Amino acid sequence: MLFNKKTKIMKKQLLIVTGVLVSGLLNAQVANRAAKIPNKLANIAVLKSNKADDKLLNAPIPFQTKGQVAAKKSQQRVSAITEVVIGNSYYDLQTNSSIGDRIVLNADGTIATCWTFESTADGGVYNNRGTGYAYYNGSAWSAAPTAKVENARVGWGNVVNTRSGRELILSHNGTTSKMHVASRSAKGNGVWANSETVLPTANSGGNYWPRMVTSSVSGGDTIYAVSLTYPTTGTPPGQVYQGLDGAVVFSRSINQGVSWDIVNQVPDGLTSTDFIGHGPDTYAIAAKGSTVVIATGDNGKDLVLTKSTDAGATWTAKT
């Protein structure tokens, strides 16, 4: 009897302890549940701040309702986008890799733009390939072009306008493997002059796929350009230039493209010490004042930014 009584007491104690544990677990689960937010608070969102200042800790937190947030976003959206067709082309390959900057916005509100143009559906021969050009005079666009700018079969045209109004388009002639410069004294108007000798090529393999920008330096208009020497894997094969099978080369004109005083220079960071070669359209160029920057990069290759602060005389590279 004593044994049975003790057993009953122990069972009773075990039940009490178990009840306490279960109750504690249930309370813990209830405590861990997310509290229901009152309706009057559900429509309030905290306004983010991009500042990280200790003084904000003592300031009241600004808030907006969801309706206010939506209204703000609506105000930030562009109410309407107007598209204007300025030209066309049967030539679809506008770039091999990165796209060049082919739009110029001038300080007076005028715009010059260009693209690789073919006016005829000739079954992929593209005998009339050249540069398509359009100009916005501040109120209206010019009529869509029906003919290319150049007097030769070219591609990859890039346009610049100088402060004096002079206009240039730099492209490559794949037949002669030369740089082609079209120029005129007034942007948006006049007859284009054509030259394939003013900007010499690096070697007989020729230069292709150019990029060009302009920037004011010491009161004058300086033009900067990059292009690629034709690789030996091309058809017909090109030539190695300064140890590079496809060299990114830099050229400069300090008189608005009339002549070029730096021609086919390989900037630091892009030499044969750093690369075997480069590919078509795997580079970009930008300039401001006497600072000019070239960036290069491709699949499986380093990304390099090489910079000059003396208008291309010397360079410093970062990988």
PDB file of C-alpha atoms in Angstrom:
ATOM      1  CA  MET A   1       0.000   0.000   0.000  1.00  0.00           C
ATOM      2  CA  LEU A   2       2.815   2.372   0.867  1.00  0.00           C
ATOM      3  CA  PHE A   3       4.456   1.655  -2.448  1.00  0.00           C
ATOM      4  CA  ASN A   4       1.253   2.337  -4.378  1.00  0.00           C
ATOM      5  CA  LYS A   5       0.626   5.561  -2.465  1.00  0.00           C
ATOM      6  CA  LYS A   6       4.098   6.816  -3.222  1.00  0.00           C
ATOM      7  CA  THR A   7       3.622   5.900  -6.843  1.00  0.00           C
ATOM      8  CA  LYS A   8       0.400   7.915  -7.006  1.00  0.00           C
ATOM      9  CA  ILE A   9       2.133  10.919  -5.414  1.00  0.00           C
ATOM     10  CA  MET A  10       5.023  10.732  -7.895  1.00  0.00           C
ATOM     11  CA  LYS A  11       2.630  10.477 -10.843  1.00  0.00           C
ATOM     12  CA  LYS A  12       0.699  13.503  -9.546  1.00  0.00           C
ATOM     13  CA  GLN A  13       3.933  15.529  -9.232  1.00  0.00           C
ATOM     14  CA  LEU A  14       5.006  14.463 -12.727  1.00  0.00           C
ATOM     15  CA  LEU A  15       1.672  15.627 -14.161  1.00  0.00           C
ATOM     16  CA  ILE A  16       2.021  19.016 -12.430  1.00  0.00           C
ATOM     17  CA  VAL A  17       5.572  19.526 -13.749  1.00  0.00           C
ATOM     18  CA  THR A  18       4.526  18.467 -17.259  1.00  0.00           C
ATOM     19  CA  GLY A  19       1.568  20.861 -17.138  1.00  0.00           C
ATOM     20  CA  VAL A  20       3.833  23.735 -16.154  1.00  0.00           C
ATOM     21  CA  LEU A  21       6.258  22.985 -19.015  1.00  0.00           C
ATOM     22  CA  VAL A  22       3.512  22.717 -21.624  1.00  0.00           C
ATOM     23  CA  SER A  23       1.932  25.931 -20.388  1.00  0.00           C
ATOM     24  CA  GLY A  24       5.289  27.673 -20.623  1.00  0.00           C
ATOM     25  CA  LEU A  25       5.842  26.462 -24.171  1.00  0.00           C
ATOM     26  CA  LEU A  26       2.389  27.605 -25.252  1.00  0.00           C
ATOM     27  CA  ASN A  27       2.945  31.033 -23.705  1.00  0.00           C
ATOM     28  CA  ALA A  28       6.311  31.270 -25.469  1.00  0.00           C
ATOM     29  CA  GLN A  29       4.690  30.477 -28.818  1.00  0.00           C
ATOM     30  CA  VAL A  30       2.017  33.079 -28.280  1.00  0.00           C
ATOM     31  CA  ALA A  31       4.663  35.625 -27.282  1.00  0.00           C
ATOM     32  CA  ASN A  32       6.664  34.893 -30.456  1.00  0.00           C
ATOM     33  CA  ARG A  33       3.691  35.488 -32.753  1.00  0.00           C
ATOM     34  CA  ALA A  34       3.690  38.808 -34.615  1.00  0.00           C
ATOM     35  CA  ALA A  35       1.334  41.254 -32.984  1.00  0.00           C
ATOM     36  CA  LYS A  36      -1.502  42.440 -35.195  1.00  0.00           C
ATOM     37  CA  ILE A  37      -0.944  46.035 -36.300  1.00  0.00           C
ATOM     38  CA  PRO A  38      -3.919  48.357 -35.719  1.00  0.00           C
ATOM     39  CA  ASN A  39      -5.553  49.676 -38.884  1.00  0.00           C
ATOM     40  CA  LYS A  40      -4.627  53.260 -38.048  1.00  0.00           C
ATOM     41  CA  LEU A  41      -0.943  52.285 -38.075  1.00  0.00           C
ATOM     42  CA  ALA A  42      -0.978  49.846 -41.002  1.00  0.00           C
ATOM     43  CA  ASN A  43      -0.942  52.633 -43.602  1.00  0.00           C
ATOM     44  CA  ILE A  44       2.113  54.420 -42.219  1.00  0.00           C
ATOM     45  CA  ALA A  45       5.546  53.968 -43.830  1.00  0.00           C
ATOM     46  CA  VAL A  46       8.819  55.351 -42.486  1.00  0.00           C
ATOM     47  CA  LEU A  47      10.496  57.790 -44.867  1.00  0.00           C
ATOM     48  CA  LYS A  48      14.047  56.624 -45.527  1.00  0.00           C
ATOM     49  CA  SER A  49      16.930  59.053 -45.115  1.00  0.00           C
ATOM     50  CA  ASN A  50      20.190  58.793 -47.013  1.00  0.00           C
ATOM     51  CA  LYS A  51      22.087  60.537 -44.217  1.00  0.00           C
ATOM     52  CA  ALA A  52      23.979  58.759 -41.458  1.00  0.00           C
ATOM     53  CA  ASP A  53      24.189  61.507 -38.872  1.00  0.00           C
ATOM     54  CA  ASP A  54      24.051  60.967 -35.085  1.00  0.00           C
ATOM     55  CA  LYS A  55      21.899  64.077 -34.760  1.00  0.00           C
ATOM     56  CA  LEU A  56      19.034  62.228 -36.442  1.00  0.00           C
ATOM     57  CA  LEU A  57      18.770  59.972 -33.389  1.00  0.00           C
ATOM     58  CA  ASN A  58      17.371  62.868 -31.369  1.00  0.00           C
ATOM     59  CA  ALA A  59      15.045  64.112 -34.104  1.00  0.00           C
ATOM     60  CA  PRO A  60      11.455  63.019 -34.670  1.00  0.00           C
ATOM     61  CA  ILE A  61      11.085  60.295 -37.309  1.00  0.00           C
ATOM     62  CA  PRO A  62       9.245  61.627 -40.388  1.00  0.00           C
ATOM     63  CA  PHE A  63       6.492  59.451 -41.827  1.00  0.00           C
ATOM     64  CA  GLN A  64       4.151  59.314 -44.777  1.00  0.00           C
ATOM     65  CA  THR A  65       0.994  57.375 -45.400  1.00  0.00           C
ATOM     66  CA  LYS A  66       0.945  54.891 -48.271  1.00  0.00           C
ATOM     67  CA  GLY A  67      -1.244  57.290 -50.197  1.00  0.00           C
ATOM     68  CA  GLN A  68       1.346  60.054 -49.854  1.00  0.00           C
ATOM     69  CA  VAL A  69       4.115  57.694 -50.960  1.00  0.00           C
ATOM     70  CA  ALA A  70       2.110  56.682 -54.050  1.00  0.00           C
ATOM     71  CA  ALA A  71       1.411  60.326 -54.895  1.00  0.00           C
ATOM     72  CA  LYS A  72       5.102  61.153 -54.617  1.00  0.00           C
ATOM     73  CA  LYS A  73       6.056  58.274 -56.914  1.00  0.00           C
ATOM     74  CA  SER A  74       3.438  59.410 -59.407  1.00  0.00           C
ATOM     75  CA  GLN A  75       4.970  62.892 -59.448  1.00  0.00           C
ATOM     76  CA  GLN A  76       8.404  61.406 -60.098  1.00  0.00           C
ATOM     77  CA  ARG A  77       7.239  59.439 -63.148  1.00  0.00           C
ATOM     78  CA  VAL A  78       7.609  60.962 -66.584  1.00  0.00           C
ATOM     79  CA  SER A  79       4.124  62.009 -67.581  1.00  0.00           C
ATOM     80  CA  ALA A  80       4.692  61.429 -71.308  1.00  0.00           C
ATOM     81  CA  ILE A  81       7.485  60.248 -73.616  1.00  0.00           C
ATOM     82  CA  THR A  82       7.576  61.595 -77.147  1.00  0.00           C
ATOM     83  CA  GLU A  83       9.376  59.452 -79.710  1.00  0.00           C
ATOM     84  CA  VAL A  84      10.482  60.837 -83.047  1.00  0.00           C
ATOM     85  CA  VAL A  85      11.766  58.648 -85.874  1.00  0.00           C
ATOM     86  CA  ILE A  86      14.879  60.434 -87.141  1.00  0.00           C
ATOM     87  CA  GLY A  87      16.084  57.799 -89.590  1.00  0.00           C
ATOM     88  CA  ASN A  88      16.404  54.121 -90.410  1.00  0.00           C
ATOM     89  CA  SER A  89      18.896  51.528 -91.599  1.00  0.00           C
ATOM     90  CA  TYR A  90      19.004  48.092 -93.190  1.00  0.00           C
ATOM     91  CA  TYR A  91      22.314  47.493 -91.407  1.00  0.00           C
ATOM     92  CA  ASP A  92      21.570  45.930 -88.028  1.00  0.00           C
ATOM     93  CA  LEU A  93      25.055  45.436 -86.558  1.00  0.00           C
ATOM     94  CA  GLN A  94      25.561  48.802 -84.873  1.00  0.00           C
ATOM     95  CA  THR A  95      28.322  47.438 -82.616  1.00  0.00           C
ATOM     96  CA  ASN A  96      30.363  44.299 -81.941  1.00  0.00           C
ATOM     97  CA  SER A  97      30.337  44.812 -78.185  1.00  0.00           C
ATOM     98  CA  SER A  98      29.829  48.024 -76.171  1.00  0.00           C
ATOM     99  CA  ILE A  99      27.882  50.753 -77.940  1.00  0.00           C
ATOM    100  CA  GLY A 100      29.597  54.034 -78.760  1.00  0.00           C
ATOM    101  CA  ASP A 101      28.322  57.485 -77.801  1.00  0.00           C
ATOM    102  CA  ARG A 102      26.705  58.707 -80.995  1.00  0.00           C
ATOM    103  CA  ILE A 103      24.641  61.605 -79.665  1.00  0.00           C
ATOM    104  CA  VAL A 104      25.946  65.132 -79.085  1.00  0.00           C
ATOM    105  CA  LEU A 105      23.928  67.605 -77.001  1.00  0.00           C
ATOM    106  CA  ASN A 106      25.223  71.132 -77.527  1.00  0.00           C
ATOM    107  CA  ALA A 107      25.020  74.029 -75.069  1.00  0.00           C
ATOM    108  CA  ASP A 108      22.599  75.880 -77.358  1.00  0.00           C
ATOM    109  CA  GLY A 109      20.102  72.998 -77.229  1.00  0.00           C
ATOM    110  CA  THR A 110      20.902  71.592 -80.660  1.00  0.00           C
ATOM    111  CA  ILE A 111      21.568  67.863 -81.071  1.00  0.00           C
ATOM    112  CA  ALA A 112      23.649  65.930 -83.590  1.00  0.00           C
ATOM    113  CA  THR A 113      23.421  62.167 -83.872  1.00  0.00           C
ATOM    114  CA  CYS A 114      24.582  59.433 -86.235  1.00  0.00           C
ATOM    115  CA  TRP A 115      24.461  55.669 -86.839  1.00  0.00           C
ATOM    116  CA  THR A 116      25.736  53.068 -89.312  1.00  0.00           C
ATOM    117  CA  PHE A 117      23.380  53.474 -92.245  1.00  0.00           C
ATOM    118  CA  GLU A 118      22.323  51.388 -95.238  1.00  0.00           C
ATOM    119  CA  SER A 119      19.555  52.727 -97.426  1.00  0.00           C
ATOM    120  CA  THR A 120      18.958  49.608 -99.524  1.00  0.00           C
ATOM    121  CA  ALA A 121      17.827  46.067 -98.776  1.00  0.00           C
ATOM    122  CA  ASP A 122      20.456  44.441-100.966  1.00  0.00           C
ATOM    123  CA  GLY A 123      20.493  40.962 -99.469  1.00  0.00           C
ATOM    124  CA  GLY A 124      23.231  41.568 -96.912  1.00  0.00           C
ATOM    125  CA  VAL A 125      25.896  43.003 -99.243  1.00  0.00           C
ATOM    126  CA  TYR A 126      25.554  46.542 -97.873  1.00  0.00           C
ATOM    127  CA  ASN A 127      27.236  48.261-100.794  1.00  0.00           C
ATOM    128  CA  ASN A 128      25.872  51.654 -99.703  1.00  0.00           C
ATOM    129  CA  ARG A 129      26.882  51.369 -96.044  1.00  0.00           C
ATOM    130  CA  GLY A 130      27.924  54.649 -94.454  1.00  0.00           C
ATOM    131  CA  THR A 131      26.887  57.115 -91.766  1.00  0.00           C
ATOM    132  CA  GLY A 132      23.302  58.195 -91.266  1.00  0.00           C
ATOM    133  CA  TYR A 133      23.059  61.665 -89.725  1.00  0.00           C
ATOM    134  CA  ALA A 134      20.255  63.691 -88.123  1.00  0.00           C
ATOM    135  CA  TYR A 135      20.258  67.170 -86.570  1.00  0.00           C
ATOM    136  CA  TYR A 136      17.901  68.903 -84.131  1.00  0.00           C
ATOM    137  CA  ASN A 137      18.017  72.687 -84.496  1.00  0.00           C
ATOM    138  CA  GLY A 138      16.286  73.404 -81.191  1.00  0.00           C
ATOM    139  CA  SER A 139      12.711  73.083 -82.445  1.00  0.00           C
ATOM    140  CA  ALA A 140      12.623  70.330 -85.084  1.00  0.00           C
ATOM    141  CA  TRP A 141      14.605  67.394 -86.445  1.00  0.00           C
ATOM    142  CA  SER A 142      16.007  67.274 -89.933  1.00  0.00           C
ATOM    143  CA  ALA A 143      14.335  64.994 -92.477  1.00  0.00           C
ATOM    144  CA  ALA A 144      15.339  61.332 -92.282  1.00  0.00           C
ATOM    145  CA  PRO A 145      18.426  60.807 -94.448  1.00  0.00           C
ATOM    146  CA  THR A 146      18.138  58.996 -97.769  1.00  0.00           C
ATOM    147  CA  ALA A 147      21.890  58.871 -98.381  1.00  0.00           C
ATOM    148  CA  LYS A 148      25.035  58.416 -96.298  1.00  0.00           C
ATOM    149  CA  VAL A 149      27.330  61.273 -95.311  1.00  0.00           C
ATOM    150  CA  GLU A 150      30.536  59.910 -96.877  1.00  0.00           C
ATOM    151  CA  ASN A 151      31.682  59.381-100.439  1.00  0.00           C
ATOM    152  CA  ALA A 152      32.935  55.864 -99.627  1.00  0.00           C
ATOM    153  CA  ARG A 153      31.692  52.628 -98.055  1.00  0.00           C
ATOM    154  CA  VAL A 154      32.347  53.087 -94.328  1.00  0.00           C
ATOM    155  CA  GLY A 155      30.959  52.113 -90.932  1.00  0.00           C
ATOM    156  CA  TRP A 156      31.011  52.917 -87.219  1.00  0.00           C
ATOM    157  CA  GLY A 157      30.618  56.679 -87.585  1.00  0.00           C
ATOM    158  CA  ASN A 158      31.010  58.873 -84.477  1.00  0.00           C
ATOM    159  CA  VAL A 159      30.062  62.564 -84.486  1.00  0.00           C
ATOM    160  CA  VAL A 160      31.417  65.567 -82.566  1.00  0.00           C
ATOM    161  CA  ASN A 161      30.566  69.273 -82.579  1.00  0.00           C
ATOM    162  CA  THR A 162      33.133  71.862 -81.487  1.00  0.00           C
ATOM    163  CA  ARG A 163      32.338  75.120 -79.702  1.00  0.00           C
ATOM    164  CA  SER A 164      32.976  77.068 -82.888  1.00  0.00           C
ATOM    165  CA  GLY A 165      30.349  74.919 -84.625  1.00  0.00           C
ATOM    166  CA  ARG A 166      32.690  72.732 -86.661  1.00  0.00           C
ATOM    167  CA  GLU A 167      31.372  69.198 -87.147  1.00  0.00           C
ATOM    168  CA  LEU A 168      33.266  65.939 -87.715  1.00  0.00           C
ATOM    169  CA  ILE A 169      32.336  62.290 -88.238  1.00  0.00           C
ATOM    170  CA  LEU A 170      35.038  59.649 -87.810  1.00  0.00           C
ATOM    171  CA  SER A 171      34.475  56.179 -89.282  1.00  0.00           C
ATOM    172  CA  HIS A 172      36.467  53.332 -90.834  1.00  0.00           C
ATOM    173  CA  ASN A 173      36.712  52.278 -94.461  1.00  0.00           C
ATOM    174  CA  GLY A 174      36.838  48.483 -94.498  1.00  0.00           C
ATOM    175  CA  THR A 175      37.908  48.357 -98.136  1.00  0.00           C
ATOM    176  CA  THR A 176      41.011  50.531 -97.776  1.00  0.00           C
ATOM    177  CA  SER A 177      41.546  49.753 -94.035  1.00  0.00           C
ATOM    178  CA  LYS A 178      41.800  53.462 -93.255  1.00  0.00           C
ATOM    179  CA  MET A 179      40.231  56.023 -90.944  1.00  0.00           C
ATOM    180  CA  HIS A 180      37.702  58.210 -92.761  1.00  0.00           C
ATOM    181  CA  VAL A 181      37.102  61.791 -91.571  1.00  0.00           C
ATOM    182  CA  ALA A 182      34.080  63.734 -92.835  1.00  0.00           C
ATOM    183  CA  SER A 183      33.996  67.391 -91.751  1.00  0.00           C
ATOM    184  CA  ARG A 184      32.280  70.726 -92.319  1.00  0.00           C
ATOM    185  CA  SER A 185      32.556  74.194 -90.817  1.00  0.00           C
ATOM    186  CA  ALA A 186      28.950  74.494 -89.551  1.00  0.00           C
ATOM    187  CA  LYS A 187      27.048  71.862 -87.567  1.00  0.00           C
ATOM    188  CA  GLY A 188      23.770  70.772 -89.094  1.00  0.00           C
ATOM    189  CA  ASN A 189      24.375  72.494 -92.405  1.00  0.00           C
ATOM    190  CA  GLY A 190      26.679  72.459 -95.392  1.00  0.00           C
ATOM    191  CA  VAL A 191      28.622  70.068 -97.597  1.00  0.00           C
ATOM    192  CA  TRP A 192      30.816  67.398 -96.045  1.00  0.00           C
ATOM    193  CA  ALA A 193      34.511  67.214 -96.960  1.00  0.00           C
ATOM    194  CA  ASN A 194      36.007  63.695 -96.946  1.00  0.00           C
ATOM    195  CA  SER A 195      39.562  62.590 -96.137  1.00  0.00           C
ATOM    196  CA  GLU A 196      41.339  59.273 -95.514  1.00  0.00           C
ATOM    197  CA  THR A 197      44.795  60.818 -95.093  1.00  0.00           C
ATOM    198  CA  VAL A 198      44.327  63.445 -92.350  1.00  0.00           C
ATOM    199  CA  LEU A 199      44.347  60.710 -89.654  1.00  0.00           C
ATOM    200  CA  PRO A 200      46.988  58.111 -90.607  1.00  0.00           C
ATOM    201  CA  THR A 201      46.557  54.408 -89.839  1.00  0.00           C
ATOM    202  CA  ALA A 202      48.933  52.509 -87.564  1.00  0.00           C
ATOM    203  CA  ASN A 203      50.105  50.021 -90.209  1.00  0.00           C
ATOM    204  CA  SER A 204      48.980  48.403 -93.450  1.00  0.00           C
ATOM    205  CA  GLY A 205      46.523  46.272 -91.500  1.00  0.00           C
ATOM    206  CA  GLY A 206      44.572  49.451 -90.827  1.00  0.00           C
ATOM    207  CA  ASN A 207      42.454  50.918 -88.002  1.00  0.00           C
ATOM    208  CA  TYR A 208      38.845  50.000 -87.336  1.00  0.00           C
ATOM    209  CA  TRP A 209      35.882  50.630 -85.002  1.00  0.00           C
ATOM    210  CA  PRO A 210      36.703  54.202 -83.854  1.00  0.00           C
ATOM    211  CA  ARG A 211      35.315  56.277 -80.969  1.00  0.00           C
ATOM    212  CA  MET A 212      35.682  60.064 -80.787  1.00  0.00           C
ATOM    213  CA  VAL A 213      34.959  62.853 -78.268  1.00  0.00           C
ATOM    214  CA  THR A 214      35.745  66.563 -78.033  1.00  0.00           C
ATOM    215  CA  SER A 215      36.666  68.747 -75.066  1.00  0.00           C
ATOM    216  CA  SER A 216      37.737  72.339 -74.503  1.00  0.00           C
ATOM    217  CA  VAL A 217      41.329  72.774 -73.339  1.00  0.00           C
ATOM    218  CA  SER A 218      42.885  76.209 -72.666  1.00  0.00           C
ATOM    219  CA  GLY A 219      40.265  77.968 -74.758  1.00  0.00           C
ATOM    220  CA  GLY A 220      40.587  75.646 -77.750  1.00  0.00           C
ATOM    221  CA  ASP A 221      38.727  72.610 -79.030  1.00  0.00           C
ATOM    222  CA  THR A 222      40.634  69.351 -78.710  1.00  0.00           C
ATOM    223  CA  ILE A 223      39.427  66.125 -80.308  1.00  0.00           C
ATOM    224  CA  TYR A 224      40.344  62.721 -78.906  1.00  0.00           C
ATOM    225  CA  ALA A 225      39.890  59.401 -80.717  1.00  0.00           C
ATOM    226  CA  VAL A 226      40.526  55.709 -80.114  1.00  0.00           C
ATOM    227  CA  SER A 227      40.404  52.843 -82.578  1.00  0.00           C
ATOM    228  CA  LEU A 228      41.670  49.268 -82.904  1.00  0.00           C
ATOM    229  CA  THR A 229      44.397  47.985 -85.197  1.00  0.00           C
ATOM    230  CA  TYR A 230      43.001  45.130 -87.269  1.00  0.00           C
ATOM    231  CA  PRO A 231      43.727  41.725 -85.658  1.00  0.00           C
ATOM    232  CA  THR A 232      45.622  38.965 -87.475  1.00  0.00           C
ATOM    233  CA  THR A 233      42.566  36.712 -87.097  1.00  0.00           C
ATOM    234  CA  GLY A 234      40.582  38.966 -89.433  1.00  0.00           C
ATOM    235  CA  THR A 235      39.828  38.414 -93.119  1.00  0.00           C
ATOM    236  CA  PRO A 236      42.165  39.357 -94.663  1.00  0.00           C
ATOM    237  CA  PRO A 237      44.485  39.177 -91.620  1.00  0.00           C
ATOM    238  CA  GLY A 238      45.782  42.374 -90.032  1.00  0.00           C
ATOM    239  CA  GLN A 239      49.194  43.016 -88.494  1.00  0.00           C
ATOM    240  CA  VAL A 240      50.640  43.048 -84.992  1.00  0.00           C
ATOM    241  CA  TYR A 241      51.227  46.602 -83.755  1.00  0.00           C
ATOM    242  CA  GLN A 242      53.714  47.287 -80.957  1.00  0.00           C
ATOM    243  CA  GLY A 243      53.470  43.661 -79.872  1.00  0.00           C
ATOM    244  CA  LEU A 244      49.656  43.680 -79.744  1.00  0.00           C
ATOM    245  CA  ASP A 245      47.363  41.601 -81.927  1.00  0.00           C
ATOM    246  CA  GLY A 246      44.635  44.226 -81.889  1.00  0.00           C
ATOM    247  CA  ALA A 247      45.961  47.392 -80.235  1.00  0.00           C
ATOM    248  CA  VAL A 248      43.745  50.099 -78.743  1.00  0.00           C
ATOM    249  CA  VAL A 249      45.378  53.271 -80.076  1.00  0.00           C
ATOM    250  CA  PHE A 250      44.838  56.918 -79.129  1.00  0.00           C
ATOM    251  CA  SER A 251      45.013  59.989 -81.373  1.00  0.00           C
ATOM    252  CA  ARG A 252      44.604  63.722 -80.674  1.00  0.00           C
ATOM    253  CA  SER A 253      43.891  66.897 -82.614  1.00  0.00           C
ATOM    254  CA  ILE A 254      44.283  70.318 -80.987  1.00  0.00           C
ATOM    255  CA  ASN A 255      42.905  72.268 -83.974  1.00  0.00           C
ATOM    256  CA  GLN A 256      39.429  70.781 -84.392  1.00  0.00           C
ATOM    257  CA  GLY A 257      40.538  67.871 -86.564  1.00  0.00           C
ATOM    258  CA  VAL A 258      42.417  69.858 -89.208  1.00  0.00           C
ATOM    259  CA  SER A 259      45.563  67.919 -88.256  1.00  0.00           C
ATOM    260  CA  TRP A 260      46.511  65.341 -85.590  1.00  0.00           C
ATOM    261  CA  ASP A 261      49.598  65.807 -83.408  1.00  0.00           C
ATOM    262  CA  ILE A 262      49.333  62.492 -81.510  1.00  0.00           C
ATOM    263  CA  VAL A 263      48.655  59.505 -83.744  1.00  0.00           C
ATOM    264  CA  ASN A 264      48.173  55.819 -82.833  1.00  0.00           C
ATOM    265  CA  GLN A 265      49.656  56.028 -79.342  1.00  0.00           C
ATOM    266  CA  VAL A 266      49.254  52.946 -77.103  1.00  0.00           C
ATOM    267  CA  PRO A 267      48.466  54.353 -73.611  1.00  0.00           C
ATOM    268  CA  ASP A 268      49.970  52.916 -70.426  1.00  0.00           C
ATOM    269  CA  GLY A 269      48.036  49.941 -69.093  1.00  0.00           C
ATOM    270  CA  LEU A 270      47.063  48.806 -72.599  1.00  0.00           C
ATOM    271  CA  THR A 271      50.512  47.846 -73.896  1.00  0.00           C
ATOM    272  CA  SER A 272      51.933  44.412 -74.767  1.00  0.00           C
ATOM    273  CA  THR A 273      53.263  44.234 -71.206  1.00  0.00           C
ATOM    274  CA  ASP A 274      49.645  43.969 -70.036  1.00  0.00           C
ATOM    275  CA  PHE A 275      47.786  42.347 -72.952  1.00  0.00           C
ATOM    276  CA  ILE A 276      48.209  40.066 -75.951  1.00  0.00           C
ATOM    277  CA  GLY A 277      45.551  42.067 -77.773  1.00  0.00           C
ATOM    278  CA  HIS A 278      42.083  43.615 -77.592  1.00  0.00           C
ATOM    279  CA  GLY A 279      38.771  43.027 -79.367  1.00  0.00           C
ATOM    280  CA  PRO A 280      36.484  45.241 -81.468  1.00  0.00           C
ATOM    281  CA  ASP A 281      34.344  47.730 -79.523  1.00  0.00           C
ATOM    282  CA  THR A 282      35.657  46.609 -76.118  1.00  0.00           C
ATOM    283  CA  TYR A 283      36.636  50.158 -75.139  1.00  0.00           C
ATOM    284  CA  ALA A 284      35.163  53.556 -74.349  1.00  0.00           C
ATOM    285  CA  ILE A 285      36.544  57.112 -74.168  1.00  0.00           C
ATOM    286  CA  ALA A 286      35.414  60.241 -72.304  1.00  0.00           C
ATOM    287  CA  ALA A 287      36.966  63.672 -71.763  1.00  0.00           C
ATOM    288  CA  LYS A 288      36.487  66.837 -69.743  1.00  0.00           C
ATOM    289  CA  GLY A 289      38.893  69.742 -70.081  1.00  0.00           C
ATOM    290  CA  SER A 290      42.404  68.343 -70.330  1.00  0.00           C
ATOM    291  CA  THR A 291      41.392  65.072 -68.639  1.00  0.00           C
ATOM    292  CA  VAL A 292      40.755  62.131 -70.923  1.00  0.00           C
ATOM    293  CA  VAL A 293      39.933  58.571 -69.842  1.00  0.00           C
ATOM    294  CA  ILE A 294      39.921  55.289 -71.757  1.00  0.00           C
ATOM    295  CA  ALA A 295      38.318  52.135 -70.337  1.00  0.00           C
ATOM    296  CA  THR A 296      38.812  48.664 -71.812  1.00  0.00           C
ATOM    297  CA  GLY A 297      37.435  45.266 -70.868  1.00  0.00           C
ATOM    298  CA  ASP A 298      36.292  41.997 -72.372  1.00  0.00           C
ATOM    299  CA  ASN A 299      35.359  38.434 -71.406  1.00  0.00           C
ATOM    300  CA  GLY A 300      38.281  36.760 -69.660  1.00  0.00           C
ATOM    301  CA  LYS A 301      40.357  39.953 -69.663  1.00  0.00           C
ATOM    302  CA  ASP A 302      41.197  42.602 -67.092  1.00  0.00           C
ATOM    303  CA  LEU A 303      39.123  45.759 -66.861  1.00  0.00           C
ATOM    304  CA  VAL A 304      41.537  48.676 -67.189  1.00  0.00           C
ATOM    305  CA  LEU A 305      40.957  52.414 -66.790  1.00  0.00           C
ATOM    306  CA  THR A 306      43.806  54.557 -68.084  1.00  0.00           C
ATOM    307  CA  LYS A 307      43.677  58.290 -67.450  1.00  0.00           C
ATOM    308  CA  SER A 308      45.523  61.366 -68.692  1.00  0.00           C
ATOM    309  CA  THR A 309      45.301  64.787 -67.039  1.00  0.00           C
ATOM    310  CA  ASP A 310      47.473  66.520 -69.661  1.00  0.00           C
ATOM    311  CA  ALA A 311      45.341  65.969 -72.778  1.00  0.00           C
ATOM    312  CA  GLY A 312      46.872  62.624 -73.663  1.00  0.00           C
ATOM    313  CA  ALA A 313      50.568  63.405 -73.258  1.00  0.00           C
ATOM    314  CA  THR A 314      51.035  60.967 -70.344  1.00  0.00           C
ATOM    315  CA  TRP A 315      48.864  58.225 -68.851  1.00  0.00           C
ATOM    316  CA  THR A 316      48.287  56.440 -65.539  1.00  0.00           C
ATOM    317  CA  ALA A 317      46.441  53.104 -65.502  1.00  0.00           C
ATOM    318  CA  LYS A 318      44.441  51.164 -62.921  1.00  0.00           C
ATOM    319  CA  THR A 319      43.401  47.518 -63.289  1.00  0.00           C
TER     320      THR A 319
END
